[in-house]
């Protein structure tokens, strides 16, 4: 979009009549959309179905197609308080009550199995599967019946895949509202501290709040029509965080212009035109990065990327086209009591300008030192395991996880979740003998005929079904089958589904991370008009993301007492760290380009750092704060994501933008090539620029 077009659009947004029209039209469109989309319910959270096309998915499909009865099974586990042995009376009463539960709820009860240490008993309860919703209701009714019939000294708990699903839903009951309230409170407090005005903080907060409401409705529409699953809490965090960042950038530039111009509308128009490129570039970078998640094989990752891209696009549109009319109508008094006026200039430099000036004195040394520091922080990933056990998914204890722990502690671990093997060979004797000889295999069951083609048998493992050891066994079984059998062998079951999910997330990371890096490089190239500068900035951005993952993984392990990252975290954290982190690089780089029209680089960079320092720091604090709010949610993956992205934003704000980028700019401009493609050659500038105080204050 050419500058004259932006100027004319800025005129209509900020003029007396135009501002009223834009405000009225924008609010009308928003109200109509909110009304039209209000009847669309949010799609359910991801169901945890097997990865499409995987062996475990093929096994599940074959079992569905060739089994007349489709049943859901839950395991009722009873254990003694304080790990005490159960006496015969307790076992007898539990056995009788489990039959009563089954009869009252129309369930089938299996045989009661007592552990060898006599500290626990379990019984499988199953029922005909009607729908996922009905299965969850049956599970809820079962737990209600158990709660109504306690046994002294006995803890009765239910576990299984449906129990875990019910516990996830229960854990999120009211959590989205809590997250939204915490997010709004954090943004409001930081805006009040930033603006020191009882009025101004409300304006961007209301605009971003409208963006969040509209983004949520659009996300429901996309989720329902495209069959997407997503986490509404993450969407709100992104909209509030990024939307507030855009608003801070625009209002900061507006305040600068109010100190130069008497007419607040002219000042707002100038600020809007000057900020448009930075806001549009940063938003487009994040939106394109999020859209690459649409290539993911994992359903929850794919849905989150698409709806968050739509949400951030809405946030940028409202900040660019609704906030300016609001500011134009509010006028200079919105900044009361610290109204910026011509002649009341800000301090010529501040701590950010002085830090940039110091970093530029010895650019090569400072760049090398800071990059080594980032590499050291990234080293925190070295001892981090990827993937959580099933019982580690919740930050707070749940019944399904607790019952699974009791099963693992008192029964052969794999009995609760046997591995299902299908083979299209007629004789599976040699294959079963091979499997039985593996270290982590407890026993191999006799085969049965599933169809005229497929034979079915189970493999029981010694390992905890949710552990990395059990998932490693899945790979070993598949590798052994490929070597020792000419038949087609499919390894499935819940443990195999977890392994395939792990591999799916890894595949998504290896595919999507390079695409996101390429998108950021292209956008930086377009902004700087210099591939040399763009490659350097892109490398710094990636190194900053790696440092955030490293230090964030260490802090997460200390906070959550888990020395592992959920397999979803690396990709999602990479997307947010790289795509959102590049925002601050774009904000500073664009301001340096503009100041280079008036000053040499050794004076332009400190001045740009002074002018953008406060707003970028405020934006970084807001973004870090709203991501930290994810720690209020019960899932470990969201808590880890919030900690890593929050710390990463702070590293990017205070270390990369304040020190590393100014030193890098000085280093890149010390040769014959200009820093930006549309900048005259800097060969006449000193190799190690050191601005004088008068040049910095210009």
XYZ file of C-alpha atoms in Angstrom, residues 175-191 205 208 212 233-241 244 622-623 625-630 632:
39
model
C -10.982 -22.478 33.935
C -11.452 -20.449 30.752
C -13.342 -17.755 32.674
C -10.622 -17.701 35.344
C -7.935 -17.400 32.672
C -9.794 -14.557 30.949
C -10.271 -12.709 34.245
C -6.596 -13.082 35.153
C -5.521 -12.010 31.658
C -7.718 -8.891 31.700
C -6.484 -7.981 35.187
C -2.834 -8.322 34.148
C -3.351 -6.217 31.009
C -5.301 -3.548 32.922
C -2.662 -3.225 35.661
C 0.225 -3.004 33.197
C -1.617 -0.454 31.040
C -8.512 -2.592 26.729
C -8.930 -5.571 22.483
C -11.356 -11.191 21.866
C -7.865 -20.044 26.676
C -4.776 -19.910 24.455
C -6.766 -17.951 21.850
C -7.735 -15.292 24.415
C -4.166 -15.025 25.685
C -2.855 -14.452 22.166
C -5.524 -11.901 21.240
C -5.074 -9.890 24.436
C -1.280 -10.121 24.336
C -2.337 -4.872 23.430
C 2.078 -7.514 28.912
C 2.796 -10.494 26.656
C 2.124 -11.597 31.893
C -0.743 -12.957 29.807
C 1.213 -16.093 28.907
C 2.113 -16.570 32.560
C -1.654 -16.572 33.183
C -1.756 -19.966 31.436
C -3.750 -20.970 36.187
